[in-house]
mmCIF file of C-alpha atoms in Angstrom:
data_model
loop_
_atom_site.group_PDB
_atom_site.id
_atom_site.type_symbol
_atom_site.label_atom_id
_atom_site.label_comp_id
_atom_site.label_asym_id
_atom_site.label_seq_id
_atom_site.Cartn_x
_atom_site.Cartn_y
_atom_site.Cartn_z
ATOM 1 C CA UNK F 1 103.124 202.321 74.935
ATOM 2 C CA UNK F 2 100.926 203.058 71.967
ATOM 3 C CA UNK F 3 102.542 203.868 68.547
ATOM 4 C CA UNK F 4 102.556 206.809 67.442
ATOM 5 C CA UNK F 5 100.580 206.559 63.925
ATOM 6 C CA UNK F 6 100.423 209.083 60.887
ATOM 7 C CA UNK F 7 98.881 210.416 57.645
ATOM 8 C CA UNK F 8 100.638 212.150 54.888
ATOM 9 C CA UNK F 9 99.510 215.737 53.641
ATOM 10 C CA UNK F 10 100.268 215.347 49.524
ATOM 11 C CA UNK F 11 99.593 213.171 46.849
ATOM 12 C CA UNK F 12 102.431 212.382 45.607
ATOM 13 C CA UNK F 13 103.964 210.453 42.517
ATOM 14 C CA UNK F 14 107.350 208.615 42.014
ATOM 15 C CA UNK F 15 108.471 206.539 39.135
ATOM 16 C CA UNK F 16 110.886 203.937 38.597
ATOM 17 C CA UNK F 17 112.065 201.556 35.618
ATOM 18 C CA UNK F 18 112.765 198.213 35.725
ATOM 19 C CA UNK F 19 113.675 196.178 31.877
ATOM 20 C CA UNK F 20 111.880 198.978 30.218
ATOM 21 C CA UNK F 21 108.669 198.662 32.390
ATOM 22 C CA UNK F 22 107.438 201.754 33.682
ATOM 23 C CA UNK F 23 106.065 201.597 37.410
ATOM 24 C CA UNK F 24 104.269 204.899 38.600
ATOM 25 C CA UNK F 25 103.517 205.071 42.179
ATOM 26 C CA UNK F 26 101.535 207.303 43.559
ATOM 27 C CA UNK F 27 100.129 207.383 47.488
ATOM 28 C CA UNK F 28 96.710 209.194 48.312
ATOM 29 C CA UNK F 29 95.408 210.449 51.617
ATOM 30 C CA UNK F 30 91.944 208.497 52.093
ATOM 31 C CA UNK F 31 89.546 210.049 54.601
ATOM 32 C CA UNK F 32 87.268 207.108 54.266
ATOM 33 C CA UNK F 33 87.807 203.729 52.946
ATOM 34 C CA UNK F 34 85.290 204.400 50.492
ATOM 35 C CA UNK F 35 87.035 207.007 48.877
ATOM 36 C CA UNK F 36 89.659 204.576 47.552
ATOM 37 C CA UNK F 37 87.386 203.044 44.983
ATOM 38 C CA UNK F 38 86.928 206.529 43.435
ATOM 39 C CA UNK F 39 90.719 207.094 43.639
ATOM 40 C CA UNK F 40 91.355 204.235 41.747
ATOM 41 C CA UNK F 41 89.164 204.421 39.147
ATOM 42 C CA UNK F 42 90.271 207.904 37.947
ATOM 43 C CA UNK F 43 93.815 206.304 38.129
ATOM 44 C CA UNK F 44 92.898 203.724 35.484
ATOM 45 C CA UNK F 45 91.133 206.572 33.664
ATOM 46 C CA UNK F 46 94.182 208.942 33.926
ATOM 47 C CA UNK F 47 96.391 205.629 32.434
ATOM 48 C CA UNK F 48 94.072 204.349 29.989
ATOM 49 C CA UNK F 49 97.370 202.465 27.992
ATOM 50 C CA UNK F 50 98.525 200.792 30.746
ATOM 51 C CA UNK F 51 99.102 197.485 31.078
ATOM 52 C CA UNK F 52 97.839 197.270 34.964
ATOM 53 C CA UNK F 53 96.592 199.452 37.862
ATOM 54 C CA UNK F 54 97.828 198.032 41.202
ATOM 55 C CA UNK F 55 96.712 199.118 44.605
ATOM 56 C CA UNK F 56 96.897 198.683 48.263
ATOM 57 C CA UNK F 57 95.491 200.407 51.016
ATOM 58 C CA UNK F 58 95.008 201.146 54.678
ATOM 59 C CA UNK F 59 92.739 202.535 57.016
ATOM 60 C CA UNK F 60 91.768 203.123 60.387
ATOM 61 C CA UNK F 61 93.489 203.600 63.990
ATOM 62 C CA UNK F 62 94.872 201.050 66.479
ATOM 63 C CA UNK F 63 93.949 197.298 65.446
ATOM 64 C CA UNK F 64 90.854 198.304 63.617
ATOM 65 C CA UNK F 65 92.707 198.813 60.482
ATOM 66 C CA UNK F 66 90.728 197.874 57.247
ATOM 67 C CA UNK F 67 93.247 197.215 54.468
ATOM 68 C CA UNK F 68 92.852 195.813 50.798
ATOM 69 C CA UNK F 69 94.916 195.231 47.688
ATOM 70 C CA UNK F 70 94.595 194.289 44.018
ATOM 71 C CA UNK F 71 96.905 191.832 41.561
ATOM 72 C CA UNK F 72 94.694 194.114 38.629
ATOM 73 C CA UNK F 73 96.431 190.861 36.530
ATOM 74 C CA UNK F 74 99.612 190.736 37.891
ATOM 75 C CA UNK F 75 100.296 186.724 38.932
ATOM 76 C CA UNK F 76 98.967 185.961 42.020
ATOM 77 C CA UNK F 77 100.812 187.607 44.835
ATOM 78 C CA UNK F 78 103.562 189.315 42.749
ATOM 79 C CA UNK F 79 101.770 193.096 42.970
ATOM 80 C CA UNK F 80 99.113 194.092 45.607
ATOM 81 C CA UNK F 81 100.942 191.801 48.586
ATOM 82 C CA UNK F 82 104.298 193.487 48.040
ATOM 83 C CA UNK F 83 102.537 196.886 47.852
ATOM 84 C CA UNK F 84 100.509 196.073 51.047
ATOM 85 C CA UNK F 85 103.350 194.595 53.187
ATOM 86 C CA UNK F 86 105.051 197.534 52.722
ATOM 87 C CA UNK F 87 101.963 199.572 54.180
ATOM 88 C CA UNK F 88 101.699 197.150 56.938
ATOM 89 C CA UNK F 89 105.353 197.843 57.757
ATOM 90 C CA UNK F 90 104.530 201.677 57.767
ATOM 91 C CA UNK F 91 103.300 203.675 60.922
ATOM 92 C CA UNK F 92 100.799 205.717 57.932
ATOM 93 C CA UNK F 93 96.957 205.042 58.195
ATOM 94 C CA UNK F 94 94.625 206.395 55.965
ATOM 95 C CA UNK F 95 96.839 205.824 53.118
ATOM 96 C CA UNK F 96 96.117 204.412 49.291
ATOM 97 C CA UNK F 97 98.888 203.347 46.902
ATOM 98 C CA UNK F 98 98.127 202.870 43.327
ATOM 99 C CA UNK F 99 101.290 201.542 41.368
ATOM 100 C CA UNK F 100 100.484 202.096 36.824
ATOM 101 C CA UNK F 101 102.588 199.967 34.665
ATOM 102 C CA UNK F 102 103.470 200.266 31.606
ATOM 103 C CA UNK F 103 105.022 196.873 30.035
ATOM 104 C CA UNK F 104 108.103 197.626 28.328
ATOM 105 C CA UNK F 105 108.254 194.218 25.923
ATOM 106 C CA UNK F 106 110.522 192.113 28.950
ATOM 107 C CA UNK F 107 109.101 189.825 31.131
ATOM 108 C CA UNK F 108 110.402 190.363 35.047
ATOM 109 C CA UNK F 109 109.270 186.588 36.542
ATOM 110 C CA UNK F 110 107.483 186.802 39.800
ATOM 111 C CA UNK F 111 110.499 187.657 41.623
ATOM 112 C CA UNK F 112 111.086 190.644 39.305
ATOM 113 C CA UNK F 113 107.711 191.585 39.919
ATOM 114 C CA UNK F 114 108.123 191.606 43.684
ATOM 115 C CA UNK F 115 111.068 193.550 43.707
ATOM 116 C CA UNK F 116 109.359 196.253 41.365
ATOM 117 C CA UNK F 117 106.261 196.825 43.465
ATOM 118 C CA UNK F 118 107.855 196.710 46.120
ATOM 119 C CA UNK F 119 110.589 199.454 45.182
ATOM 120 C CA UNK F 120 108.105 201.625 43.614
ATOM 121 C CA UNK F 121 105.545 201.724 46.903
ATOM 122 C CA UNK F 122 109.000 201.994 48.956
ATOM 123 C CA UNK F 123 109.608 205.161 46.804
ATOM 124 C CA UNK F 124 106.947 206.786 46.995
ATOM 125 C CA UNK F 125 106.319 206.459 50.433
ATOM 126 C CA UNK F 126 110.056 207.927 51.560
ATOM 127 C CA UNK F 127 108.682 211.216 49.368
ATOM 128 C CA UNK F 128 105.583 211.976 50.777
ATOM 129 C CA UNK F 129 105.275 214.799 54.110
ATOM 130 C CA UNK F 130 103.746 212.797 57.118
ATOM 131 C CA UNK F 131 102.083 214.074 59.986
ATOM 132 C CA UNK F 132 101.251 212.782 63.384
ATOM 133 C CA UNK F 133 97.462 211.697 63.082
ATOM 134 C CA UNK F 134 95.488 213.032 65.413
ATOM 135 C CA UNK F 135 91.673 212.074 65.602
ATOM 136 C CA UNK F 136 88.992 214.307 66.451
ATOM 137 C CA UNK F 137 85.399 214.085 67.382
ATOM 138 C CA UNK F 138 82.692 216.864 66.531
ATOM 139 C CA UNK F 139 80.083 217.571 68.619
ATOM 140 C CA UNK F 140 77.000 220.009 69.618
ATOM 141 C CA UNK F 141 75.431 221.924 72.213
ATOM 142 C CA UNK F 142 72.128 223.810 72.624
ATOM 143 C CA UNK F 143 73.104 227.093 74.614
ATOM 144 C CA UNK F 144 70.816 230.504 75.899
ATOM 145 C CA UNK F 145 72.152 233.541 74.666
ATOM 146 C CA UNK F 146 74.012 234.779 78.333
ATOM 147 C CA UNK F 147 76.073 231.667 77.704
ATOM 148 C CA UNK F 148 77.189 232.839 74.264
ATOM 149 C CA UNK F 149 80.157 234.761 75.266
ATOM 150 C CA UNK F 150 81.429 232.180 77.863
ATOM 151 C CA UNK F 151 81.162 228.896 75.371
ATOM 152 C CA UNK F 152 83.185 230.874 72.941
ATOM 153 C CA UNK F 153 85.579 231.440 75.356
ATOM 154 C CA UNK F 154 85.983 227.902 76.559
ATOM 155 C CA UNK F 155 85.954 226.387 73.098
ATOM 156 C CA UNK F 156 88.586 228.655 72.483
ATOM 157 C CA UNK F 157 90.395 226.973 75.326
ATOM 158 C CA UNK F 158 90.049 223.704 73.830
ATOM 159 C CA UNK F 159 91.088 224.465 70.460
ATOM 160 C CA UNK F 160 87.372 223.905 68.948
ATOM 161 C CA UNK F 161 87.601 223.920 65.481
ATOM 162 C CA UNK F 162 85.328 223.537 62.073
ATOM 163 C CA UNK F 163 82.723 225.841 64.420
ATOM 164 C CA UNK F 164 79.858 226.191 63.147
ATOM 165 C CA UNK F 165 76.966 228.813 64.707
ATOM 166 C CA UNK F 166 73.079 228.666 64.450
ATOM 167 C CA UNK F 167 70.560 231.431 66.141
ATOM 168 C CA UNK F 168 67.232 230.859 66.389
ATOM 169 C CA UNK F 169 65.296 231.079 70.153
ATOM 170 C CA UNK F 170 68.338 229.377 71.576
ATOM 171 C CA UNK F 171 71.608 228.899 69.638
ATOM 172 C CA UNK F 172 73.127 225.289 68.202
ATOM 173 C CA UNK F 173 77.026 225.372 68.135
ATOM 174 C CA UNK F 174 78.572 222.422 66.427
ATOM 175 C CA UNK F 175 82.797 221.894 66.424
ATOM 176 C CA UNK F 176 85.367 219.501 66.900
ATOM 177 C CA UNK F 177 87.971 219.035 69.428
ATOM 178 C CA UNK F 178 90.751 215.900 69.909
ATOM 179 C CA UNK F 179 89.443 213.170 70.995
ATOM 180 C CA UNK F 180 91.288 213.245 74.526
ATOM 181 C CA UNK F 181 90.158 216.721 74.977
ATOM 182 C CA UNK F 182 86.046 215.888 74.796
ATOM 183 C CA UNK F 183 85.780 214.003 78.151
ATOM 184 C CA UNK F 184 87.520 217.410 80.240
ATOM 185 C CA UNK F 185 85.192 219.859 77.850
ATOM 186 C CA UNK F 186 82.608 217.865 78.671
ATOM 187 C CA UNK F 187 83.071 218.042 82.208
ATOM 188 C CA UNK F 188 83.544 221.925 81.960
ATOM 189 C CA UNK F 189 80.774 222.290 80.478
ATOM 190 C CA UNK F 190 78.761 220.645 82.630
ATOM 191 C CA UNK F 191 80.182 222.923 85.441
ATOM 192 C CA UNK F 192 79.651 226.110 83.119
ATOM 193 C CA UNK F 193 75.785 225.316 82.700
ATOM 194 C CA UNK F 194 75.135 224.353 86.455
ATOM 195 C CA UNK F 195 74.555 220.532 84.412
ATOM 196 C CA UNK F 196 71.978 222.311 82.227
ATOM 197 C CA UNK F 197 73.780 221.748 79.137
ATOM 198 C CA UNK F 198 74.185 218.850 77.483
ATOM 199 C CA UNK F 199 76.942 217.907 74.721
ATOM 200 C CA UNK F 200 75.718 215.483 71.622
ATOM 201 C CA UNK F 201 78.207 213.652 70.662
ATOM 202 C CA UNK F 202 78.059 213.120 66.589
ATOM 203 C CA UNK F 203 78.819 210.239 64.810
ATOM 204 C CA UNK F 204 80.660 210.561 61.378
#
């Protein structure tokens, strides 16, 4: 059976202390994996005095997850791994962890270290608001005016979202429906237009 997997809706922050050391997590929402490089450079920018910027992320569906983590100076394995395994552990995709310390004069020892991260992505994690994630895929269709009426109706059906509506001697309407759904509007569609109609399927 397939596991169920999720996103949260908030960024959220959450800060413990451990020997005077400040550790401030706080999870993002990433849309694309691309978007956690910005992320974590306004982090370090928002934190300017601290002593290190840790991260971890994951992204993707099913067993096409990307994932990648930083030390940012931490000993080898003590900060991003801990931070990461507790992603891996998670059923949240799409997700970006940033842990800012502040070093409060005490050394912790790598086990220290471990614990902290660890606690501090645990944390933050058990705070934020998760929802089931559910993927979508936008596509488009060229229809004649008679149809207008009837395609609005269907993709009503369907649940068609982010619609978008363009009229020139024919009109373009571009939306997005769940993935499962696309193969049975697809099919209707087909049926609706006598197979005159064809849906483009577009790749984000």
């Amino acid at each position: 059976m397939k596991q169920l997997e999720y996103v949260i809706q908030n960024t959220i922050s959450y800060e413990i202390e451990e020997k005077r050391s400040r550790f401030i997590a706080t999870a993002f929402f990433i849309g694309e994996q691309t978007e956690a490089k910005e992320i974590i450079q306004s982090v370090r920018e928002e934190h300017p005095g601290a002593s290190h910027t840790v991260y971890a992320y994951k992204w993707g569906r099913g067993n096409t997850k990307l994932l990648g983590m930083s030390d940012d100076g931490e000993p080898r394995g003590t900060a991003g791994r801990p931070v990461l395994e507790v992603l891996k552990g998670s059923p949240i995709t799409n997700i970006l962890i940033t842990v800012t310390r502040y070093f409060g004069g005490t050394k912790l020892g790598t086990g220290g270290l471990v614990r902290a991260y660890t606690r501090a992505a645990q944390e933050v994690l058990s705070h934020t608001t998760q929802v089931p994630y559910v993927s979508r895929e936008t596509f488009s269709v060229v229809i004649p005016y008679n149809l207008h009426r009837e395609f609005r109706d269907l993709f009503s059906r369907y649940g068609v979202g982010d619609l978008r509506e363009e009229f020139s001697e024919e009109i373009t309407l571009q939306g997005s429906v769940i993935s499962e759904s696309l193969r049975p509007l697809m099919r209707d569609i087909t049926e609706l237009s006598k197979g005159t109609i064809q849906v483009t399927v577009i790749e984000e």
